[in-house]
Amino acid sequence: MQSPSPNRRRSFNQFERNEIYRRADGTCQYCGAPIDGDNWEADHVIPFSLGGRTAIDNGALSCAPCNRRKGIGNLPMYDENDPDELDMTDQEHADWVLKEAQTASARPYLSVVDSLTSMPLRSFQRELASTVISRTVTGLKSTTAWVSPGSGKTYAWMLPAQYLYEQGLIDGVMVYVPRLSLQDQAERDCNTFRQKCRNAPMGEIVGRGNVVPLILPDKFGGVFTYQSLARDSANPINRQLHFNWAEQHSGRFLLVCDEAQFIGDANAEGEGGTIAASSIKALHDHALHTILLTGTPFRSDDNPIALADYTTDKEGMWLDWHARADYKRGVREGYLRPVEFTLVNADGTLTKTFDDGGVIKQDFEIESYDGRLGAVVKNPTIWQSLVIETAETLKRQRTISPTYRALIACADQSHARDVVNFLQKKYPRFDTVLAISDETRAKDTLNAFRPRNKYGSNDGDILVTVGMAYIGYDCPSISTVGVLSRTRFDGWLEQLIMRGGRMWSDLSPEDQTLQVIAPNDPKMAYFAIKFRRCVEEALKQRQERDGGSARSE
């Protein structure tokens, strides 16, 4: 941000001061203390010395002590005698100060966010919404949020969209997602959100394909897949529909990129990058503001996420995020389930048959067979033992609640069909359903598998899939996840198991623990250790906060 011009007005006039006081209801927007008499200041949210405007939307009511503490020269400084900061480099301290300033800048908008809806909001949703509003009204072009699955990011972006609509700053919203199922989910969530708005709600946001008109005249926005930007790249007429709409509404729409890890940009050497990423960057140029919502800070190919900023140091590259909701936070605040892992012995014998009829059998130990994990998880002896453990775990889970269900993620489509056939013969009482990308009814199957209420439905007990349900699928009745896939990228694994990670309001929190069944290969074992530590730390923090049982709510 540029330094202010010497001709710019620094002080708020009396009208602006009165409006700032009225908007804050006479309460300091930093510490929450009631203002005593005239002992208060009209504060620049973005400091004047950093280019902040002297305007109501950049003003906050501040008690005198908070105003002094927030002054750019009086931000908390690095203390070499503080044991918590002994290992903090100058750059790390500078980054920390910047995060503190960003948090302070967004804080005055928390009350604004609360006034938008009657629905109860999670702290992350308030944090992200207020940050987006703050960054938008001060002229910044994007906000990046690193969000664990199940944290409620859809409502979090709808809140600032509603505010910008109420303020007359946007005429529409363009939302991009990786799956058709997420189109439906965004549409459902928008309808729910609109019913809870305190003021006149923004219009409907509906799923759309590459059709004319791209966004219907009586709708406020559209939800599209990233594939709609990449399809028919040799004939870009489909993508042009999106570009045309963005140009016609330049500076008047909010751009939302859900699961932004799907839009990989080129690396520093110019290698890689997707057509969808280049298209999103072109749309971003016309948007009033862009929200990037990513489930992981890195892609499996190590390429950066389009439009995201990174900090590079001697230890690697780090995502510069503005709002964060990790798994530990979700468990601590009670909206994500604790996870328990059962790692099944995957040692065995692999058999290879040649065209001439020859057969080779090779004994192996999973500890030393990590490089060919695909062959291991497709070995019938191994995957059948994992499937049996998953089914038996579901049986035990159903003694807690008959509505509980299981998800099994397979290595490929053929493998998924083999698993379904095995389950139908071994466990005929379970209604096993299949959803894979070459099944025309996969989308309907996923929707039907969701419970209608706490008493469940008859649309499946075990869902067997490959990739359809990994990203964004919301089904709180899933309490057991079987991992038969070969992928061991942490971000991908978290996306998978958290299909069953959301707390279900229809059941007691004490009855909700996610059970994960997986092979005991080294990478999975290490992943399980990290998750277990997160659970232990989160439950300990919750216990300290509540002063009671670690599992109490």
Coordinates of C-alpha atoms in Angstrom, one line a residue:
M1 CA 0.0 0.0 0.0
Q2 CA 1.3 3.4 -0.9
S3 CA 2.1 6.1 1.7
P4 CA -0.5 8.8 1.9
S5 CA -0.3 12.0 -0.1
P6 CA 0.6 15.1 2.0
N7 CA -2.7 16.7 0.8
R8 CA -4.9 13.9 2.2
R9 CA -7.1 14.7 5.2
R10 CA -6.0 12.9 8.4
S11 CA -8.6 13.8 10.9
F12 CA -12.2 12.5 10.9
N13 CA -14.8 15.3 10.8
Q14 CA -17.6 15.6 13.4
F15 CA -20.2 13.9 11.1
E16 CA -17.8 10.9 10.6
R17 CA -17.0 10.7 14.3
N18 CA -20.7 10.7 15.2
E19 CA -21.5 7.9 12.6
I20 CA -18.5 5.8 13.8
Y21 CA -19.7 6.1 17.4
R22 CA -23.3 5.3 16.5
R23 CA -22.3 2.3 14.4
A24 CA -20.3 0.9 17.3
D25 CA -23.0 1.6 19.8
G26 CA -20.6 3.4 22.2
T27 CA -18.4 0.3 22.6
C28 CA -14.7 0.0 21.9
Q29 CA -14.4 -2.2 18.8
Y30 CA -11.0 -3.6 19.9
C31 CA -11.5 -4.5 23.5
G32 CA -15.3 -4.3 23.9
A33 CA -15.2 -1.9 26.8
P34 CA -17.9 0.7 27.0
I35 CA -16.7 4.2 26.2
D36 CA -16.6 6.6 29.2
G37 CA -17.5 10.1 28.2
D38 CA -15.3 11.7 25.6
N39 CA -12.3 9.5 26.3
W40 CA -12.3 7.9 22.9
E41 CA -10.8 8.2 19.4
A42 CA -12.0 7.7 15.9
D43 CA -9.4 5.2 14.8
H44 CA -8.1 4.4 11.3
V45 CA -8.6 0.6 10.8
I46 CA -5.9 0.6 8.2
P47 CA -3.4 3.1 9.6
F48 CA -3.2 6.5 7.9
S49 CA 0.5 6.1 7.7
L50 CA 0.0 2.9 5.6
G51 CA -2.4 4.6 3.2
G52 CA -5.7 4.1 5.1
R53 CA -8.5 6.4 4.1
T54 CA -10.1 8.9 6.4
A55 CA -13.6 7.6 5.8
I56 CA -16.4 5.9 7.8
D57 CA -15.8 2.5 6.3
N58 CA -12.1 2.7 7.5
G59 CA -13.1 4.1 10.9
A60 CA -13.4 2.3 14.3
L61 CA -14.5 3.4 17.7
S62 CA -11.5 3.0 20.0
C63 CA -10.9 3.7 23.6
A64 CA -7.8 5.8 24.2
P65 CA -5.6 2.9 25.5
C66 CA -6.4 0.7 22.5
N67 CA -5.8 3.5 20.1
R68 CA -2.4 4.1 21.6
R69 CA -1.6 0.3 21.4
K70 CA -2.7 0.1 17.8
G71 CA -0.6 3.0 16.6
I72 CA 1.9 1.6 14.0
G73 CA 4.8 2.7 16.2
N74 CA 3.3 1.0 19.3
L75 CA 2.5 -2.5 17.9
P76 CA 3.9 -5.2 20.1
M77 CA 7.6 -5.4 19.4
Y78 CA 10.0 -8.3 19.4
D79 CA 11.3 -8.9 22.9
E80 CA 14.6 -10.9 22.8
N81 CA 14.0 -11.8 26.5
D82 CA 10.6 -13.4 25.9
P83 CA 11.2 -17.2 25.9
D84 CA 8.3 -17.6 23.4
E85 CA 10.1 -15.4 20.9
L86 CA 13.7 -16.6 21.3
D87 CA 13.6 -18.5 18.0
M88 CA 11.6 -15.8 16.1
T89 CA 13.6 -14.3 13.2
D90 CA 13.1 -10.7 12.2
Q91 CA 11.1 -11.8 9.2
E92 CA 8.9 -14.1 11.3
H93 CA 8.3 -11.2 13.7
A94 CA 7.4 -8.9 10.8
D95 CA 5.0 -11.5 9.5
W96 CA 3.5 -11.8 13.0
V97 CA 3.0 -8.0 13.3
L98 CA 1.3 -8.0 9.8
K99 CA -1.1 -10.7 11.0
E100 CA -1.8 -8.7 14.1
A101 CA -2.6 -5.7 12.1
Q102 CA -4.8 -7.6 9.7
T103 CA -6.7 -9.1 12.7
A104 CA -7.2 -5.6 14.2
S105 CA -8.3 -4.2 10.8
A106 CA -11.1 -6.9 10.6
R107 CA -12.2 -6.7 14.2
P108 CA -14.6 -3.7 13.8
Y109 CA -16.6 -5.6 11.2
L110 CA -17.4 -8.5 13.5
S111 CA -20.5 -6.7 14.8
V112 CA -21.4 -6.0 11.2
V113 CA -21.2 -9.7 10.4
D114 CA -23.3 -10.6 13.4
S115 CA -26.0 -8.2 12.2
L116 CA -26.4 -9.9 8.8
T117 CA -28.0 -13.2 9.9
S118 CA -29.9 -14.8 12.6
M119 CA -28.1 -18.1 12.3
P120 CA -25.4 -19.0 14.9
L121 CA -21.9 -18.4 13.5
R122 CA -18.7 -20.2 14.2
S123 CA -15.7 -18.0 15.2
F124 CA -14.0 -18.9 11.9
Q125 CA -17.0 -17.8 9.8
R126 CA -17.1 -14.5 11.7
E127 CA -13.3 -14.1 11.3
L128 CA -13.3 -14.8 7.5
A129 CA -16.3 -12.7 6.7
S130 CA -15.0 -9.7 8.7
T131 CA -11.6 -10.1 7.0
V132 CA -13.1 -10.2 3.5
I133 CA -15.3 -7.1 4.2
S134 CA -12.3 -5.2 5.7
R135 CA -10.0 -6.0 2.8
T136 CA -12.7 -5.3 0.2
V137 CA -13.7 -1.8 1.5
T138 CA -10.0 -0.8 1.8
G139 CA -9.4 -1.7 -1.8
L140 CA -7.5 -5.0 -1.5
K141 CA -8.2 -7.4 -4.3
S142 CA -8.2 -10.8 -2.6
T143 CA -8.5 -12.9 0.6
T144 CA -7.0 -16.3 1.1
A145 CA -8.4 -18.8 3.6
W146 CA -6.9 -22.1 4.5
V147 CA -9.8 -24.2 5.7
S148 CA -10.2 -27.7 6.9
P149 CA -13.2 -29.6 5.5
G150 CA -16.3 -29.2 7.6
S151 CA -15.5 -25.7 8.9
G152 CA -18.4 -24.0 7.2
K153 CA -16.7 -22.0 4.5
T154 CA -19.8 -21.7 2.3
Y155 CA -21.7 -19.6 4.8
A156 CA -18.4 -17.8 5.5
W157 CA -18.2 -16.4 2.0
M158 CA -22.0 -15.8 1.8
L159 CA -21.8 -13.4 4.7
P160 CA -19.6 -10.8 3.0
A161 CA -21.5 -11.3 -0.2
Q162 CA -24.7 -10.3 1.6
Y163 CA -22.9 -7.3 3.2
L164 CA -21.5 -6.1 -0.2
Y165 CA -25.0 -6.5 -1.7
E166 CA -26.6 -4.5 1.1
Q167 CA -24.0 -1.7 0.6
G168 CA -24.7 -1.6 -3.2
L169 CA -21.2 -2.6 -4.0
I170 CA -21.9 -5.8 -6.0
D171 CA -24.5 -6.9 -8.5
G172 CA -23.6 -10.6 -8.5
V173 CA -21.4 -13.5 -7.4
M174 CA -19.4 -16.0 -9.5
V175 CA -18.6 -19.2 -7.6
Y176 CA -16.3 -21.9 -8.9
V177 CA -16.1 -25.5 -7.5
P178 CA -14.4 -28.7 -8.6
R179 CA -17.5 -31.0 -8.5
L180 CA -21.1 -31.0 -9.7
S181 CA -22.1 -32.2 -6.3
L182 CA -20.7 -29.0 -4.8
Q183 CA -22.8 -27.0 -7.2
D184 CA -25.9 -28.5 -5.6
Q185 CA -24.5 -28.0 -2.1
A186 CA -23.8 -24.3 -2.7
E187 CA -27.3 -23.8 -4.1
R188 CA -28.9 -25.5 -1.1
D189 CA -26.7 -23.6 1.4
C190 CA -27.6 -20.3 -0.3
N191 CA -31.3 -21.0 0.0
T192 CA -30.9 -21.8 3.7
F193 CA -28.7 -18.7 4.2
R194 CA -31.2 -16.4 2.5
Q195 CA -34.0 -17.5 4.8
K196 CA -31.9 -16.4 7.8
C197 CA -30.9 -13.0 6.6
R198 CA -32.0 -10.1 8.9
N199 CA -32.4 -7.7 6.0
A200 CA -33.6 -8.2 2.4
P201 CA -31.4 -11.1 1.1
M202 CA -29.4 -11.1 -2.0
G203 CA -30.9 -13.1 -4.8
E204 CA -30.5 -16.8 -5.5
I205 CA -27.2 -18.3 -6.5
V206 CA -27.8 -21.4 -8.7
G207 CA -25.7 -24.0 -10.4
R208 CA -25.1 -23.3 -14.1
G209 CA -23.3 -24.8 -17.1
N210 CA -21.9 -23.1 -20.1
V211 CA -25.2 -21.9 -21.4
V212 CA -26.6 -18.5 -22.4
P213 CA -27.4 -16.5 -20.4
L214 CA -24.5 -17.5 -18.1
I215 CA -26.4 -16.1 -15.0
L216 CA -30.1 -15.8 -15.3
P217 CA -31.5 -12.3 -15.1
D218 CA -33.6 -13.0 -12.0
K219 CA -30.7 -14.6 -10.1
F220 CA -27.9 -13.0 -8.2
G221 CA -25.1 -15.4 -9.1
G222 CA -24.0 -18.7 -10.5
V223 CA -22.0 -21.7 -9.4
F224 CA -19.8 -23.3 -12.0
T225 CA -17.2 -26.1 -12.1
Y226 CA -13.6 -25.4 -12.9
Q227 CA -14.0 -27.8 -15.8
S228 CA -16.4 -25.3 -17.4
L229 CA -13.4 -23.0 -17.7
A230 CA -11.1 -25.7 -19.1
R231 CA -13.5 -27.6 -21.4
D232 CA -12.9 -27.3 -25.2
S233 CA -9.8 -25.3 -24.7
A234 CA -9.1 -25.5 -28.5
N235 CA -12.4 -23.7 -29.0
P236 CA -12.7 -21.2 -26.1
I237 CA -16.3 -20.2 -26.8
N238 CA -17.4 -21.8 -23.5
R239 CA -14.8 -19.8 -21.5
Q240 CA -15.7 -16.7 -23.3
L241 CA -19.2 -16.7 -21.8
H242 CA -17.6 -16.3 -18.4
F243 CA -15.2 -13.6 -19.6
N244 CA -18.0 -11.7 -21.3
W245 CA -20.1 -11.7 -18.1
A246 CA -17.2 -10.5 -16.0
E247 CA -16.4 -7.7 -18.4
Q248 CA -20.0 -6.5 -18.4
H249 CA -20.0 -6.5 -14.6
S250 CA -16.4 -5.3 -14.1
G251 CA -15.8 -4.2 -10.6
R252 CA -19.3 -5.1 -9.5
F253 CA -19.1 -8.8 -8.6
L254 CA -17.5 -11.1 -6.0
L255 CA -15.4 -14.0 -7.2
V256 CA -15.3 -17.1 -5.0
C257 CA -12.9 -20.0 -5.7
D258 CA -13.8 -23.0 -3.5
E259 CA -11.3 -25.8 -3.1
A260 CA -8.8 -23.5 -4.8
Q261 CA -6.1 -26.1 -4.7
F262 CA -7.6 -27.3 -7.9
I263 CA -6.4 -24.2 -9.8
G264 CA -2.7 -24.8 -9.9
D265 CA -0.6 -22.1 -11.3
A266 CA 2.8 -22.4 -13.1
N267 CA 5.8 -22.7 -10.9
A268 CA 8.8 -20.3 -10.8
E269 CA 10.3 -22.0 -13.9
G270 CA 7.0 -21.5 -15.8
E271 CA 6.2 -25.2 -15.7
G272 CA 2.7 -26.6 -15.2
G273 CA -0.3 -24.5 -14.6
T274 CA -3.9 -25.2 -15.6
I275 CA -6.3 -23.6 -18.1
A276 CA -8.8 -23.1 -15.3
A277 CA -6.1 -21.2 -13.3
S278 CA -5.4 -18.8 -16.2
S279 CA -9.1 -18.3 -16.7
I280 CA -9.7 -17.5 -13.0
K281 CA -6.9 -14.9 -13.1
A282 CA -8.6 -13.3 -16.0
L283 CA -11.9 -13.2 -14.1
H284 CA -10.1 -11.8 -11.0
D285 CA -9.0 -8.8 -13.0
H286 CA -12.6 -7.7 -13.3
A287 CA -13.9 -8.8 -9.8
L288 CA -14.3 -6.3 -7.0
H289 CA -12.8 -8.9 -4.7
T290 CA -11.7 -12.6 -4.9
I291 CA -12.0 -15.2 -2.1
L292 CA -9.7 -18.2 -2.3
L293 CA -10.8 -21.1 -0.2
T294 CA -8.2 -23.9 -0.1
G295 CA -8.3 -27.1 1.9
T296 CA -4.5 -27.5 1.7
P297 CA -1.7 -24.9 1.4
F298 CA 0.1 -27.0 -1.3
R299 CA -0.8 -29.1 -4.3
S300 CA 0.5 -32.6 -4.7
D301 CA 2.6 -31.4 -7.7
D302 CA 4.1 -28.6 -5.5
N303 CA 2.9 -25.9 -7.9
P304 CA 1.4 -22.8 -6.3
I305 CA -2.3 -22.0 -6.1
A306 CA -3.4 -19.4 -8.6
L307 CA -3.7 -15.8 -7.1
A308 CA -2.3 -17.0 -3.7
D309 CA 0.8 -15.3 -2.2
Y310 CA 3.6 -17.3 -0.7
T311 CA 6.6 -16.6 1.5
T312 CA 9.8 -18.4 0.7
D313 CA 12.5 -19.0 3.2
K314 CA 15.3 -21.5 3.8
E315 CA 12.8 -24.1 5.0
G316 CA 10.5 -23.9 2.0
M317 CA 7.5 -22.1 0.6
W318 CA 4.5 -21.1 2.9
L319 CA 1.1 -20.0 2.0
D320 CA 0.2 -16.4 3.1
W321 CA -3.3 -16.8 4.4
H322 CA -5.6 -14.2 5.9
A323 CA -8.0 -16.6 7.8
R324 CA -7.3 -20.2 9.0
A325 CA -9.5 -23.0 10.3
D326 CA -7.6 -26.2 10.9
Y327 CA -8.8 -29.5 12.1
K328 CA -7.6 -28.9 15.7
R329 CA -9.6 -25.7 15.9
G330 CA -12.7 -27.6 14.7
V331 CA -12.3 -30.3 17.4
R332 CA -11.6 -27.7 20.0
E333 CA -14.7 -25.7 19.1
G334 CA -16.9 -28.8 18.8
Y335 CA -17.9 -28.8 15.2
L336 CA -15.5 -31.5 14.0
R337 CA -15.3 -35.0 15.3
P338 CA -12.3 -36.5 17.0
V339 CA -10.7 -39.2 14.8
E340 CA -9.6 -42.7 15.9
F341 CA -7.4 -44.8 13.5
T342 CA -7.4 -48.6 13.2
L343 CA -4.4 -49.6 11.1
V344 CA -4.7 -53.1 9.6
N345 CA -1.7 -55.3 8.9
A346 CA -1.1 -55.2 5.2
D347 CA 1.8 -57.7 4.9
G348 CA 1.1 -60.4 2.4
T349 CA 1.9 -62.0 -1.0
L350 CA 1.6 -60.4 -4.4
T351 CA 0.9 -62.6 -7.4
K352 CA 1.9 -61.6 -11.0
T353 CA 0.7 -63.6 -14.0
F354 CA 2.5 -63.3 -17.3
D355 CA 1.1 -63.7 -20.9
D356 CA 2.7 -67.1 -21.3
G357 CA 0.9 -68.4 -18.2
G358 CA 3.9 -68.1 -15.8
V359 CA 3.2 -67.0 -12.2
I360 CA 5.5 -65.2 -9.7
K361 CA 4.6 -64.9 -6.1
Q362 CA 6.4 -62.5 -3.9
D363 CA 6.1 -62.1 -0.1
F364 CA 6.4 -58.6 1.2
E365 CA 6.2 -56.4 4.3
I366 CA 4.3 -53.2 4.0
E367 CA 7.1 -51.4 5.8
S368 CA 9.4 -51.8 2.9
Y369 CA 6.8 -51.9 0.1
D370 CA 5.7 -48.3 0.1
G371 CA 6.7 -47.6 -3.5
R372 CA 4.1 -49.9 -5.0
L373 CA 1.2 -49.2 -2.7
G374 CA -1.4 -49.5 -5.5
A375 CA -0.6 -53.2 -6.0
V376 CA -0.8 -53.7 -2.3
V377 CA -4.2 -52.2 -1.7
K378 CA -5.7 -54.1 -4.7
N379 CA -4.4 -57.4 -3.4
P380 CA -7.6 -59.3 -2.5
T381 CA -6.2 -60.7 0.7
I382 CA -5.4 -57.3 2.0
W383 CA -8.3 -55.2 0.8
Q384 CA -10.8 -57.8 1.9
S385 CA -9.4 -57.7 5.5
L386 CA -9.7 -53.9 5.4
V387 CA -13.3 -54.1 4.1
I388 CA -14.3 -56.6 6.8
E389 CA -12.8 -54.4 9.5
T390 CA -14.7 -51.4 8.1
A391 CA -18.0 -53.3 8.0
E392 CA -17.5 -54.7 11.5
T393 CA -16.6 -51.2 12.8
L394 CA -19.8 -49.9 11.3
K395 CA -21.7 -52.6 13.1
R396 CA -20.3 -51.4 16.4
Q397 CA -21.0 -47.8 15.5
R398 CA -24.6 -48.7 14.9
T399 CA -25.0 -49.8 18.5
I400 CA -24.5 -46.1 19.3
S401 CA -26.8 -44.8 16.5
P402 CA -28.6 -46.9 13.8
T403 CA -28.2 -43.9 11.4
Y404 CA -24.4 -44.3 11.1
R405 CA -23.0 -45.2 7.7
A406 CA -19.6 -46.0 6.1
L407 CA -17.6 -44.7 3.2
I408 CA -15.0 -46.8 1.4
A409 CA -12.6 -45.1 -1.0
C410 CA -11.1 -47.5 -3.5
A411 CA -8.0 -47.4 -5.8
D412 CA -9.9 -47.3 -9.1
Q413 CA -13.3 -48.0 -10.6
S414 CA -12.7 -51.7 -11.2
H415 CA -11.5 -52.1 -7.6
A416 CA -14.6 -50.3 -6.4
R417 CA -16.9 -52.8 -8.2
D418 CA -15.0 -55.7 -6.7
V419 CA -15.5 -54.2 -3.2
V420 CA -19.2 -53.8 -3.8
N421 CA -19.6 -57.4 -5.0
F422 CA -17.7 -58.7 -2.0
L423 CA -19.8 -56.6 0.5
Q424 CA -23.0 -57.7 -1.1
K425 CA -22.1 -61.4 -0.7
K426 CA -20.3 -61.1 2.7
Y427 CA -22.7 -58.5 4.3
P428 CA -26.1 -58.9 2.5
R429 CA -27.9 -57.0 5.3
F430 CA -25.9 -53.8 4.4
D431 CA -27.3 -51.9 1.5
T432 CA -24.0 -51.2 -0.4
V433 CA -24.2 -48.4 -3.1
L434 CA -21.7 -47.4 -5.7
A435 CA -20.8 -43.9 -6.9
I436 CA -18.0 -43.7 -9.5
S437 CA -17.4 -41.3 -12.3
D438 CA -18.6 -43.5 -15.1
E439 CA -21.9 -44.2 -13.4
T440 CA -24.6 -41.9 -14.8
R441 CA -26.5 -42.1 -11.5
A442 CA -23.5 -41.3 -9.3
K443 CA -24.6 -37.8 -8.5
D444 CA -28.1 -39.0 -7.6
T445 CA -26.6 -41.8 -5.5
L446 CA -24.5 -39.3 -3.5
N447 CA -27.5 -37.1 -2.9
A448 CA -29.7 -40.0 -1.9
F449 CA -27.0 -41.3 0.5
R450 CA -27.4 -38.2 2.7
P451 CA -29.7 -38.7 5.7
R452 CA -33.0 -36.9 5.6
N453 CA -33.2 -36.8 9.4
K454 CA -31.8 -38.4 12.5
Y455 CA -33.8 -41.5 11.9
G456 CA -31.9 -42.1 8.6
S457 CA -33.2 -43.4 5.3
N458 CA -33.2 -46.5 3.1
D459 CA -30.7 -45.1 0.5
G460 CA -27.6 -47.0 1.5
D461 CA -25.5 -48.2 4.4
I462 CA -22.1 -48.3 2.8
L463 CA -21.0 -45.9 0.1
V464 CA -18.2 -47.2 -2.2
T465 CA -16.5 -44.6 -4.4
V466 CA -13.3 -43.6 -6.0
G467 CA -13.1 -39.8 -6.4
M468 CA -16.7 -38.6 -6.5
A469 CA -17.2 -38.1 -2.8
Y470 CA -13.7 -36.9 -1.8
I471 CA -14.1 -33.2 -2.2
G472 CA -16.8 -31.2 -0.4
Y473 CA -19.3 -34.1 0.0
D474 CA -21.3 -33.3 3.2
C475 CA -22.8 -36.4 4.9
P476 CA -22.7 -36.2 8.7
S477 CA -24.1 -39.7 9.1
I478 CA -20.7 -41.1 7.8
S479 CA -19.0 -42.3 11.0
T480 CA -16.6 -44.9 9.5
V481 CA -14.1 -44.4 6.6
G482 CA -12.2 -47.2 4.9
V483 CA -9.1 -46.1 3.1
L484 CA -8.3 -48.5 0.1
S485 CA -6.8 -45.8 -2.1
R486 CA -3.1 -45.5 -2.9
T487 CA -2.7 -41.7 -2.5
R488 CA -0.7 -40.6 0.6
F489 CA -0.7 -36.8 0.1
D490 CA -1.7 -35.3 3.4
G491 CA -4.1 -32.7 2.0
W492 CA -5.9 -35.4 -0.1
L493 CA -6.1 -37.8 2.8
E494 CA -7.6 -35.1 5.1
Q495 CA -10.2 -34.3 2.4
L496 CA -11.1 -38.0 2.2
I497 CA -11.5 -38.9 5.9
M498 CA -13.2 -35.6 6.7
R499 CA -16.2 -36.7 4.7
G500 CA -17.1 -38.2 8.1
G501 CA -15.6 -35.4 10.2
R502 CA -18.6 -33.1 10.7
M503 CA -20.5 -33.1 13.9
W504 CA -24.1 -34.0 13.5
S505 CA -26.5 -31.8 15.4
D506 CA -29.1 -34.6 15.7
L507 CA -26.7 -36.7 17.9
S508 CA -24.9 -36.1 21.2
P509 CA -21.3 -34.9 20.7
E510 CA -20.2 -37.6 23.1
D511 CA -21.5 -40.3 20.7
Q512 CA -19.6 -39.0 17.7
T513 CA -16.1 -40.2 17.0
L514 CA -14.9 -40.8 13.4
Q515 CA -13.4 -44.3 12.9
V516 CA -10.8 -44.6 10.1
I517 CA -9.7 -48.0 8.9
A518 CA -6.5 -48.0 6.8
P519 CA -3.4 -50.1 6.0
N520 CA -0.4 -49.8 8.3
D521 CA 2.0 -48.5 5.7
P522 CA 4.6 -46.0 6.9
K523 CA 3.1 -42.9 5.4
M524 CA -0.4 -43.7 6.6
A525 CA 1.0 -44.5 10.1
Y526 CA 2.7 -41.1 10.2
F527 CA -0.5 -39.4 9.0
A528 CA -2.4 -41.1 11.8
I529 CA 0.1 -40.0 14.4
K530 CA -0.2 -36.4 13.4
F531 CA -4.0 -36.6 13.5
R532 CA -4.0 -38.3 16.9
R533 CA -1.7 -35.5 18.3
C534 CA -4.1 -32.9 17.0
V535 CA -7.1 -34.6 18.7
E536 CA -5.2 -34.9 22.0
E537 CA -4.1 -31.2 21.9
A538 CA -7.6 -30.0 20.9
L539 CA -9.4 -32.0 23.6
K540 CA -6.9 -30.8 26.2
Q541 CA -7.5 -27.2 25.1
R542 CA -11.2 -27.7 25.2
Q543 CA -11.0 -29.2 28.7
E544 CA -8.9 -26.2 29.9
R545 CA -11.4 -23.8 28.4
D546 CA -14.5 -25.5 29.8
G547 CA -13.0 -26.6 33.1
G548 CA -14.5 -30.0 32.7
S549 CA -14.4 -33.2 30.7
A550 CA -12.3 -33.0 27.5
R551 CA -15.3 -34.5 25.6
S552 CA -17.9 -32.2 27.1
E553 CA -19.5 -29.5 25.0

